[in-house]
mmCIF file of C-alpha atoms in Angstrom:
data_model
loop_
_atom_site.group_PDB
_atom_site.id
_atom_site.type_symbol
_atom_site.label_atom_id
_atom_site.label_comp_id
_atom_site.label_asym_id
_atom_site.label_seq_id
_atom_site.Cartn_x
_atom_site.Cartn_y
_atom_site.Cartn_z
ATOM 1 C CA MET A 1 0.000 0.000 0.000
ATOM 2 C CA THR A 2 1.432 3.370 -1.059
ATOM 3 C CA THR A 3 -1.807 5.352 -0.822
ATOM 4 C CA ILE A 4 -1.619 8.753 0.870
ATOM 5 C CA THR A 5 -4.930 9.773 2.430
ATOM 6 C CA PRO A 6 -5.931 13.256 3.614
ATOM 7 C CA PHE A 7 -6.426 13.350 7.389
ATOM 8 C CA ARG A 8 -8.180 15.652 9.810
ATOM 9 C CA ILE A 9 -8.058 15.518 13.611
ATOM 10 C CA ASP A 10 -11.528 15.159 15.140
ATOM 11 C CA ILE A 11 -11.482 13.859 18.702
ATOM 12 C CA PRO A 12 -14.950 12.591 19.688
ATOM 13 C CA GLN A 13 -16.778 14.767 22.191
ATOM 14 C CA ALA A 14 -17.241 11.685 24.373
ATOM 15 C CA ASP A 15 -13.442 11.533 24.787
ATOM 16 C CA LEU A 16 -13.306 15.170 25.913
ATOM 17 C CA ASP A 17 -16.117 14.546 28.388
ATOM 18 C CA ASP A 18 -14.354 11.444 29.688
ATOM 19 C CA LEU A 19 -11.121 13.393 30.193
ATOM 20 C CA ARG A 20 -12.884 16.057 32.250
ATOM 21 C CA ASP A 21 -14.692 13.434 34.299
ATOM 22 C CA ARG A 22 -11.489 11.528 35.049
ATOM 23 C CA LEU A 23 -9.658 14.707 36.023
ATOM 24 C CA ALA A 24 -12.488 15.670 38.369
ATOM 25 C CA ARG A 25 -12.243 12.266 40.071
ATOM 26 C CA THR A 26 -8.433 12.134 40.366
ATOM 27 C CA ARG A 27 -7.171 10.338 43.466
ATOM 28 C CA TRP A 28 -4.283 12.592 44.458
ATOM 29 C CA PRO A 29 -1.209 11.157 46.226
ATOM 30 C CA ASP A 30 0.313 12.495 49.428
ATOM 31 C CA GLU A 31 3.651 14.332 49.460
ATOM 32 C CA LEU A 32 6.333 15.391 51.906
ATOM 33 C CA PRO A 33 6.093 18.952 53.243
ATOM 34 C CA GLY A 34 8.599 21.341 51.716
ATOM 35 C CA ALA A 35 9.895 18.818 49.166
ATOM 36 C CA GLY A 36 9.255 21.092 46.187
ATOM 37 C CA TRP A 37 10.279 19.399 42.924
ATOM 38 C CA SER A 38 13.039 17.275 44.503
ATOM 39 C CA TYR A 39 10.855 14.124 44.641
ATOM 40 C CA GLY A 40 9.021 14.836 41.389
ATOM 41 C CA VAL A 41 6.023 16.960 40.473
ATOM 42 C CA PRO A 42 4.487 18.658 43.543
ATOM 43 C CA VAL A 43 0.849 17.760 44.150
ATOM 44 C CA SER A 44 -0.175 21.402 44.479
ATOM 45 C CA TYR A 45 1.294 22.222 41.066
ATOM 46 C CA ALA A 46 -0.231 19.144 39.413
ATOM 47 C CA ARG A 47 -3.670 19.832 40.881
ATOM 48 C CA GLU A 48 -3.719 23.415 39.663
ATOM 49 C CA LEU A 49 -2.551 22.442 36.174
ATOM 50 C CA ALA A 50 -5.009 19.541 35.963
ATOM 51 C CA GLU A 51 -7.863 21.846 36.965
ATOM 52 C CA TYR A 52 -6.882 24.266 34.215
ATOM 53 C CA TRP A 53 -6.727 21.354 31.743
ATOM 54 C CA ARG A 54 -10.238 20.358 32.870
ATOM 55 C CA THR A 55 -11.945 23.759 32.942
ATOM 56 C CA GLY A 56 -9.790 26.350 31.179
ATOM 57 C CA TYR A 57 -7.976 24.667 28.316
ATOM 58 C CA ASP A 58 -9.878 24.562 25.007
ATOM 59 C CA TRP A 59 -8.879 21.471 23.015
ATOM 60 C CA ARG A 60 -11.191 22.357 20.135
ATOM 61 C CA ARG A 61 -9.371 25.649 19.557
ATOM 62 C CA HIS A 62 -6.004 23.950 19.366
ATOM 63 C CA GLU A 63 -7.376 21.051 17.334
ATOM 64 C CA ALA A 64 -8.598 23.633 14.802
ATOM 65 C CA ALA A 65 -5.139 25.252 14.749
ATOM 66 C CA LEU A 66 -3.526 21.889 14.022
ATOM 67 C CA ASN A 67 -6.082 21.260 11.295
ATOM 68 C CA GLU A 68 -5.117 24.495 9.560
ATOM 69 C CA HIS A 69 -2.079 22.569 8.316
ATOM 70 C CA PRO A 70 -2.613 19.895 5.646
ATOM 71 C CA GLN A 71 -2.359 16.442 7.195
ATOM 72 C CA PHE A 72 -2.207 12.967 5.742
ATOM 73 C CA SER A 73 -1.760 9.337 6.632
ATOM 74 C CA THR A 74 -0.126 6.447 4.831
ATOM 75 C CA GLU A 75 1.067 2.954 5.650
ATOM 76 C CA ILE A 76 4.806 2.255 5.629
ATOM 77 C CA ASP A 77 6.394 -1.042 6.661
ATOM 78 C CA GLY A 78 3.062 -2.226 8.060
ATOM 79 C CA GLN A 79 2.610 0.861 10.257
ATOM 80 C CA ASN A 80 0.213 3.779 9.966
ATOM 81 C CA ILE A 81 2.130 7.051 9.632
ATOM 82 C CA HIS A 82 0.455 10.420 10.242
ATOM 83 C CA PHE A 83 2.185 13.559 8.985
ATOM 84 C CA LEU A 84 1.796 17.253 8.298
ATOM 85 C CA HIS A 85 2.807 18.302 4.788
ATOM 86 C CA VAL A 86 2.960 22.064 4.407
ATOM 87 C CA ARG A 87 4.239 23.211 1.033
ATOM 88 C CA SER A 88 5.869 26.615 0.691
ATOM 89 C CA PRO A 89 4.503 29.219 -1.720
ATOM 90 C CA GLU A 90 8.104 29.595 -2.947
ATOM 91 C CA PRO A 91 8.647 27.299 -5.967
ATOM 92 C CA ASP A 92 12.331 26.658 -5.193
ATOM 93 C CA ALA A 93 11.771 25.730 -1.527
ATOM 94 C CA LEU A 94 13.841 22.872 -0.102
ATOM 95 C CA PRO A 95 11.934 19.880 1.299
ATOM 96 C CA LEU A 96 12.651 19.443 5.021
ATOM 97 C CA ILE A 97 11.494 16.617 7.267
ATOM 98 C CA LEU A 98 11.079 17.598 10.937
ATOM 99 C CA THR A 99 11.202 14.881 13.596
ATOM 100 C CA HIS A 100 10.008 15.365 17.170
ATOM 101 C CA GLY A 101 10.961 13.230 20.157
ATOM 102 C CA TRP A 102 9.478 12.078 23.457
ATOM 103 C CA PRO A 103 7.474 13.636 25.059
ATOM 104 C CA GLY A 104 6.961 15.693 21.935
ATOM 105 C CA SER A 105 4.527 15.628 19.036
ATOM 106 C CA VAL A 106 3.857 17.566 15.860
ATOM 107 C CA ALA A 107 2.111 20.119 18.097
ATOM 108 C CA GLU A 108 5.529 21.436 19.146
ATOM 109 C CA PHE A 109 6.174 22.710 15.597
ATOM 110 C CA MET A 110 3.215 25.103 15.439
ATOM 111 C CA LYS A 111 5.372 28.217 15.910
ATOM 112 C CA VAL A 112 8.026 27.296 13.337
ATOM 113 C CA ILE A 113 6.042 25.920 10.385
ATOM 114 C CA GLY A 114 4.981 29.375 9.165
ATOM 115 C CA PRO A 115 8.442 30.989 9.244
ATOM 116 C CA LEU A 116 10.046 27.893 7.689
ATOM 117 C CA THR A 117 7.576 27.528 4.827
ATOM 118 C CA ASP A 118 6.898 31.193 4.121
ATOM 119 C CA PRO A 119 9.830 33.352 5.247
ATOM 120 C CA ARG A 120 8.681 36.187 2.977
ATOM 121 C CA ALA A 121 5.541 36.580 5.133
ATOM 122 C CA HIS A 122 7.600 36.479 8.345
ATOM 123 C CA GLY A 123 10.232 39.100 7.535
ATOM 124 C CA GLY A 124 12.734 36.617 6.109
ATOM 125 C CA ASP A 125 14.438 35.842 2.817
ATOM 126 C CA PRO A 126 12.287 33.762 0.437
ATOM 127 C CA ALA A 127 15.476 31.943 -0.595
ATOM 128 C CA ASP A 128 15.363 30.248 2.843
ATOM 129 C CA ALA A 129 11.965 28.619 2.246
ATOM 130 C CA PHE A 130 11.198 24.964 2.998
ATOM 131 C CA HIS A 131 8.443 22.522 2.141
ATOM 132 C CA VAL A 132 7.849 21.032 5.607
ATOM 133 C CA VAL A 133 7.027 17.383 6.258
ATOM 134 C CA ALA A 134 6.430 16.688 9.972
ATOM 135 C CA PRO A 135 5.488 13.074 10.755
ATOM 136 C CA SER A 136 4.290 11.699 14.067
ATOM 137 C CA LEU A 137 6.802 9.065 15.148
ATOM 138 C CA PRO A 138 5.519 5.473 14.861
ATOM 139 C CA GLY A 139 3.720 4.685 18.098
ATOM 140 C CA PHE A 140 3.268 8.366 18.928
ATOM 141 C CA GLY A 141 0.023 10.303 18.718
ATOM 142 C CA LEU A 142 -1.830 9.875 15.460
ATOM 143 C CA SER A 143 0.778 7.409 14.136
ATOM 144 C CA GLY A 144 0.101 5.085 17.047
ATOM 145 C CA PRO A 145 0.039 2.657 18.457
ATOM 146 C CA THR A 146 2.692 0.424 16.904
ATOM 147 C CA ARG A 147 1.486 -3.103 16.187
ATOM 148 C CA GLU A 148 4.746 -5.017 16.391
ATOM 149 C CA ALA A 149 8.169 -4.871 18.045
ATOM 150 C CA GLY A 150 11.265 -3.529 16.337
ATOM 151 C CA TRP A 151 10.471 0.126 15.708
ATOM 152 C CA SER A 152 13.968 1.396 16.525
ATOM 153 C CA PRO A 153 15.236 4.827 15.420
ATOM 154 C CA ARG A 154 16.939 3.196 12.432
ATOM 155 C CA ARG A 155 13.702 1.583 11.292
ATOM 156 C CA VAL A 156 11.982 4.952 11.680
ATOM 157 C CA ALA A 157 14.691 6.500 9.484
ATOM 158 C CA ARG A 158 14.034 3.917 6.775
ATOM 159 C CA ALA A 159 10.328 4.747 6.976
ATOM 160 C CA TRP A 160 11.110 8.456 6.628
ATOM 161 C CA ALA A 161 13.179 7.781 3.515
ATOM 162 C CA GLU A 162 10.232 5.884 2.036
ATOM 163 C CA LEU A 163 7.846 8.693 3.012
ATOM 164 C CA MET A 164 9.928 11.400 1.356
ATOM 165 C CA GLY A 165 10.278 9.283 -1.787
ATOM 166 C CA ARG A 166 6.534 8.637 -1.802
ATOM 167 C CA LEU A 167 5.961 12.411 -1.669
ATOM 168 C CA GLY A 168 8.205 12.848 -4.708
ATOM 169 C CA TYR A 169 11.123 14.456 -2.871
ATOM 170 C CA ASP A 170 14.480 13.268 -4.167
ATOM 171 C CA ARG A 171 16.677 15.877 -2.480
ATOM 172 C CA TYR A 172 15.853 17.085 1.020
ATOM 173 C CA GLY A 173 17.094 18.063 4.452
ATOM 174 C CA ALA A 174 16.363 16.609 7.897
ATOM 175 C CA GLN A 175 15.979 18.337 11.249
ATOM 176 C CA GLY A 176 15.153 17.011 14.694
ATOM 177 C CA GLY A 177 15.528 17.225 18.440
ATOM 178 C CA ASP A 178 15.500 14.633 21.218
ATOM 179 C CA THR A 179 14.647 11.338 19.450
ATOM 180 C CA GLY A 180 14.566 13.405 16.278
ATOM 181 C CA ALA A 181 18.261 14.144 16.835
ATOM 182 C CA VAL A 182 18.838 10.369 16.602
ATOM 183 C CA VAL A 183 16.457 9.619 13.737
ATOM 184 C CA SER A 184 17.582 12.525 11.529
ATOM 185 C CA PRO A 185 21.274 11.476 11.392
ATOM 186 C CA GLU A 186 20.141 7.879 10.795
ATOM 187 C CA LEU A 187 18.103 9.131 7.853
ATOM 188 C CA GLY A 188 21.317 10.626 6.498
ATOM 189 C CA ARG A 189 22.976 7.219 6.834
ATOM 190 C CA VAL A 190 20.200 5.225 5.179
ATOM 191 C CA ALA A 191 19.585 7.743 2.373
ATOM 192 C CA PRO A 192 22.890 9.608 1.847
ATOM 193 C CA ASP A 193 22.150 10.182 -1.847
ATOM 194 C CA HIS A 194 18.986 12.079 -0.968
ATOM 195 C CA VAL A 195 19.692 13.864 2.345
ATOM 196 C CA ILE A 196 21.730 16.996 1.639
ATOM 197 C CA GLY A 197 22.114 18.007 5.278
ATOM 198 C CA VAL A 198 21.109 17.126 8.840
ATOM 199 C CA HIS A 199 20.447 19.754 11.497
ATOM 200 C CA VAL A 200 19.744 18.817 15.102
ATOM 201 C CA ASN A 201 19.080 20.722 18.283
ATOM 202 C CA GLY A 202 20.584 19.281 21.427
ATOM 203 C CA ALA A 203 23.316 16.774 20.808
ATOM 204 C CA LEU A 204 24.709 14.764 17.928
ATOM 205 C CA GLY A 205 26.076 11.405 19.089
ATOM 206 C CA PHE A 206 26.720 9.945 22.532
ATOM 207 C CA PRO A 207 30.003 10.329 24.469
ATOM 208 C CA THR A 208 32.162 7.291 25.255
ATOM 209 C CA PHE A 209 33.932 9.040 28.167
ATOM 210 C CA ALA A 210 37.252 7.728 26.869
ATOM 211 C CA PRO A 211 40.194 9.795 28.252
ATOM 212 C CA GLY A 212 41.033 11.329 24.893
ATOM 213 C CA GLU A 213 37.487 12.456 24.432
ATOM 214 C CA THR A 214 37.345 14.473 27.635
ATOM 215 C CA GLU A 215 40.843 15.985 27.758
ATOM 216 C CA GLY A 216 41.013 19.705 27.147
ATOM 217 C CA LEU A 217 37.281 20.314 27.243
ATOM 218 C CA THR A 218 36.021 23.656 28.471
ATOM 219 C CA GLU A 219 34.131 23.922 31.727
ATOM 220 C CA ALA A 220 30.890 24.397 29.778
ATOM 221 C CA GLU A 221 31.569 21.278 27.705
ATOM 222 C CA ARG A 222 32.288 19.205 30.807
ATOM 223 C CA ALA A 223 29.002 20.396 32.288
ATOM 224 C CA ARG A 224 27.215 19.257 29.146
ATOM 225 C CA LEU A 225 28.822 15.821 29.299
ATOM 226 C CA ALA A 226 27.648 15.508 32.903
ATOM 227 C CA VAL A 227 24.088 15.433 31.575
ATOM 228 C CA TYR A 228 24.712 11.861 30.394
ATOM 229 C CA SER A 229 25.613 10.578 33.858
ATOM 230 C CA ASP A 230 22.841 12.406 35.743
ATOM 231 C CA GLN A 231 20.808 9.553 37.225
ATOM 232 C CA ASP A 232 17.954 11.835 38.284
ATOM 233 C CA ARG A 233 17.649 13.086 34.736
ATOM 234 C CA ALA A 234 17.833 9.585 33.245
ATOM 235 C CA GLY A 235 15.380 7.837 35.573
ATOM 236 C CA TYR A 236 12.418 8.133 33.215
ATOM 237 C CA ALA A 237 14.471 6.672 30.351
ATOM 238 C CA MET A 238 15.530 3.648 32.374
ATOM 239 C CA ILE A 239 11.888 2.862 33.141
ATOM 240 C CA GLN A 240 10.742 3.335 29.550
ATOM 241 C CA ALA A 241 13.681 1.296 28.233
ATOM 242 C CA THR A 242 12.990 -1.635 30.545
ATOM 243 C CA ARG A 243 9.328 -1.768 31.620
ATOM 244 C CA PRO A 244 7.301 0.479 29.302
ATOM 245 C CA GLN A 245 4.239 -1.752 29.482
ATOM 246 C CA THR A 246 4.056 -1.716 33.279
ATOM 247 C CA LEU A 247 4.414 2.063 33.340
ATOM 248 C CA ALA A 248 1.642 2.444 30.786
ATOM 249 C CA PHE A 249 -1.113 1.070 33.048
ATOM 250 C CA GLY A 250 -0.983 4.220 35.159
ATOM 251 C CA LEU A 251 -0.432 6.669 32.304
ATOM 252 C CA HIS A 252 -3.097 5.168 30.042
ATOM 253 C CA ASP A 253 -5.754 5.091 32.768
ATOM 254 C CA SER A 254 -5.064 8.372 34.570
ATOM 255 C CA PRO A 255 -4.873 11.694 32.731
ATOM 256 C CA ALA A 256 -3.311 13.223 35.854
ATOM 257 C CA GLY A 257 -0.616 10.553 35.669
ATOM 258 C CA GLN A 258 0.017 11.217 31.985
ATOM 259 C CA LEU A 259 0.089 14.953 32.685
ATOM 260 C CA ALA A 260 2.627 14.679 35.505
ATOM 261 C CA TRP A 261 4.868 12.245 33.602
ATOM 262 C CA ILE A 262 5.190 14.615 30.649
ATOM 263 C CA VAL A 263 5.150 17.972 32.422
ATOM 264 C CA GLU A 264 8.039 16.902 34.647
ATOM 265 C CA LYS A 265 10.169 16.733 31.493
ATOM 266 C CA PHE A 266 9.124 20.245 30.533
ATOM 267 C CA LYS A 267 10.187 21.372 34.003
ATOM 268 C CA GLU A 268 13.567 19.602 33.833
ATOM 269 C CA TRP A 269 14.482 20.217 30.215
ATOM 270 C CA THR A 270 13.326 23.722 29.396
ATOM 271 C CA ASP A 271 15.532 26.779 29.892
ATOM 272 C CA PRO A 272 17.020 26.443 33.414
ATOM 273 C CA ALA A 273 16.600 30.184 33.882
ATOM 274 C CA HIS A 274 12.891 29.520 34.467
ATOM 275 C CA ASP A 275 11.360 27.972 37.578
ATOM 276 C CA LEU A 276 8.161 26.583 36.060
ATOM 277 C CA PRO A 277 7.459 24.958 32.700
ATOM 278 C CA GLU A 278 4.899 27.550 31.605
ATOM 279 C CA GLU A 279 7.480 30.289 32.088
ATOM 280 C CA ALA A 280 9.474 28.652 29.283
ATOM 281 C CA VAL A 281 6.717 27.362 26.995
ATOM 282 C CA ASP A 282 3.152 28.391 26.324
ATOM 283 C CA ARG A 283 0.942 26.522 28.795
ATOM 284 C CA ASP A 284 -1.732 25.745 26.213
ATOM 285 C CA GLN A 285 0.822 24.440 23.723
ATOM 286 C CA MET A 286 2.246 22.170 26.421
ATOM 287 C CA LEU A 287 -1.238 20.867 27.261
ATOM 288 C CA THR A 288 -1.947 20.293 23.571
ATOM 289 C CA ASP A 289 1.111 18.057 23.506
ATOM 290 C CA VAL A 290 -0.106 16.163 26.591
ATOM 291 C CA SER A 291 -3.600 15.928 25.119
ATOM 292 C CA VAL A 292 -2.277 14.309 21.950
ATOM 293 C CA TYR A 293 -0.785 11.477 24.033
ATOM 294 C CA TRP A 294 -3.960 11.132 26.117
ATOM 295 C CA PHE A 295 -6.535 11.150 23.318
ATOM 296 C CA THR A 296 -4.549 8.712 21.161
ATOM 297 C CA GLY A 297 -3.775 6.346 24.045
ATOM 298 C CA THR A 298 -0.101 6.128 23.109
ATOM 299 C CA ALA A 299 1.587 6.109 26.526
ATOM 300 C CA ALA A 300 2.692 2.498 26.018
ATOM 301 C CA SER A 301 3.670 2.577 22.356
ATOM 302 C CA SER A 302 5.599 5.852 22.612
ATOM 303 C CA ALA A 303 7.570 4.544 25.601
ATOM 304 C CA ARG A 304 8.412 1.379 23.664
ATOM 305 C CA LEU A 305 10.701 3.399 21.400
ATOM 306 C CA TYR A 306 13.127 3.593 24.324
ATOM 307 C CA LYS A 307 13.200 -0.178 24.736
ATOM 308 C CA GLU A 308 13.605 -0.689 20.990
ATOM 309 C CA GLY A 309 16.519 1.738 20.820
ATOM 310 C CA ALA A 310 18.271 1.010 24.127
ATOM 311 C CA ALA A 311 20.535 -1.662 22.653
ATOM 312 C CA ASP A 312 22.285 1.011 20.597
ATOM 313 C CA TRP A 313 22.804 3.550 23.393
ATOM 314 C CA GLY A 314 26.496 4.395 23.556
ATOM 315 C CA ARG A 315 27.459 2.062 20.709
ATOM 316 C CA PRO A 316 29.765 3.489 18.042
ATOM 317 C CA ALA A 317 27.863 4.334 14.872
ATOM 318 C CA GLN A 318 28.995 4.325 11.280
ATOM 319 C CA ARG A 319 30.531 7.694 10.435
ATOM 320 C CA SER A 320 28.235 9.808 8.311
ATOM 321 C CA GLY A 321 29.564 11.994 5.526
ATOM 322 C CA VAL A 322 26.356 13.998 5.280
ATOM 323 C CA PRO A 323 26.945 17.666 6.223
ATOM 324 C CA SER A 324 25.620 18.246 9.736
ATOM 325 C CA GLY A 325 24.746 21.223 11.892
ATOM 326 C CA VAL A 326 24.049 21.461 15.628
ATOM 327 C CA ALA A 327 22.254 24.060 17.735
ATOM 328 C CA VAL A 328 23.039 23.700 21.456
ATOM 329 C CA PHE A 329 20.643 25.282 23.926
ATOM 330 C CA PRO A 330 21.013 25.600 27.730
ATOM 331 C CA GLY A 331 20.747 22.215 29.421
ATOM 332 C CA ASP A 332 21.609 20.259 26.269
ATOM 333 C CA GLY A 333 24.480 17.777 26.135
ATOM 334 C CA GLY A 334 26.077 18.808 22.844
ATOM 335 C CA VAL A 335 29.890 18.756 22.634
ATOM 336 C CA ARG A 336 31.460 19.370 19.233
ATOM 337 C CA ARG A 337 34.324 16.901 19.722
ATOM 338 C CA VAL A 338 31.815 14.134 20.420
ATOM 339 C CA ALA A 339 29.688 15.074 17.429
ATOM 340 C CA GLU A 340 32.652 15.175 15.048
ATOM 341 C CA ARG A 341 33.650 11.619 15.921
ATOM 342 C CA GLU A 342 30.808 10.197 13.822
ATOM 343 C CA HIS A 343 29.511 13.171 11.830
ATOM 344 C CA ASN A 344 30.653 15.705 9.242
ATOM 345 C CA VAL A 345 29.946 18.817 11.327
ATOM 346 C CA ILE A 346 30.082 22.007 9.270
ATOM 347 C CA HIS A 347 27.918 24.258 11.487
ATOM 348 C CA TRP A 348 27.856 24.671 15.270
ATOM 349 C CA SER A 349 25.857 27.179 17.302
ATOM 350 C CA GLU A 350 25.533 27.695 21.057
ATOM 351 C CA PHE A 351 22.773 29.772 22.624
ATOM 352 C CA ASP A 352 22.280 31.304 26.062
ATOM 353 C CA ARG A 353 18.487 31.063 26.106
ATOM 354 C CA GLY A 354 16.049 28.319 25.281
ATOM 355 C CA GLY A 355 16.222 24.665 26.174
ATOM 356 C CA HIS A 356 15.308 21.180 25.005
ATOM 357 C CA PHE A 357 12.109 22.306 23.225
ATOM 358 C CA PRO A 358 13.372 25.266 21.162
ATOM 359 C CA ALA A 359 10.549 25.086 18.618
ATOM 360 C CA MET A 360 8.245 25.964 21.533
ATOM 361 C CA GLU A 361 10.620 28.033 23.696
ATOM 362 C CA VAL A 362 12.672 30.089 21.239
ATOM 363 C CA PRO A 363 11.247 29.480 17.765
ATOM 364 C CA ASP A 364 13.027 32.573 16.469
ATOM 365 C CA LEU A 365 16.468 31.188 17.351
ATOM 366 C CA LEU A 366 15.738 27.718 16.017
ATOM 367 C CA VAL A 367 14.352 28.958 12.708
ATOM 368 C CA ALA A 368 17.313 31.316 12.217
ATOM 369 C CA ASP A 369 19.795 28.511 12.898
ATOM 370 C CA VAL A 370 18.057 26.048 10.581
ATOM 371 C CA ARG A 371 18.091 28.670 7.842
ATOM 372 C CA ALA A 372 21.769 29.465 8.443
ATOM 373 C CA PHE A 373 22.815 25.817 8.266
ATOM 374 C CA PHE A 374 20.872 24.946 5.115
ATOM 375 C CA ARG A 375 22.256 27.997 3.304
ATOM 376 C CA LEU A 376 25.561 26.117 3.386
ATOM 377 C CA VAL A 377 24.206 23.029 1.615
ATOM 378 C CA ARG A 378 21.353 24.187 -0.621
#
């Protein structure tokens, strides 16, 4: 099957009513006095956010905003794939496939699609225009759930290559963050004759911590490497990489559980200059992201990506000759020496604001950096 079918998001009203009912009946846990965020999400914060999700947040408004972008679905390698496909009005635009990560979704790209596809309308140079393809990862959101094991980042990359070919794109770029920063370079490896450049935000490659790799690093670079050995930071990944199905019982049945599990990552990974997630990202955009996971019931299948990919964590990868660019934001683990071990890095940027979700936090910086990198390879 190579059919591409137009798609429109339309969550049944019964599902919205069920969400509100479940939130109203949440059985809240106890907590230690004065613990703050040190043991996880504080109950007082979660309760206030859940109440806003129940009574203040308007899913229909954000659903309509998502539906303003053309969406489609197709089957690749036995799996349903949902994607946005927003063509630029500029005839010479470069096709660009954007890949989100966990706990992300295509909702995180809402602030960058316009400037990327139509720079002329956003005060930019029309020569920087892109045709944007933004798929939901297999098992995530409207591409979920997965129906069989084996959907590793490399298999996702092969699916992306098939998708871009199916859309008629022979020459294109790739961009991603989080899991997208793993899938996008893999796409360059599986389709090097088609991918002209790979841009990631965050980090490119994993450190080995070999002596030669760490000698002579700056203090800032050593701090970034420390991200990889931070057990508090990695706890969620260990659970999802080992027992994703057990975890999913709570997340799939309790919207408050799903909310807390995701929002904690927004707290930990957004710009460290901010104390609360909504100081770094728009609260409604964050809840749209959470809602996508809840309404599609993809807590289990999205977490499975960690188990499928865990075998390759820290393993040396085949060196890629595809030109690569990296944008490092506060809190990210990017170190150029590590990236250059396996990648042809021709562009490197470091920023003093933003964080792990730059498309939501600092869309202006991310768009400018993506444009700057692809000018080198167009």
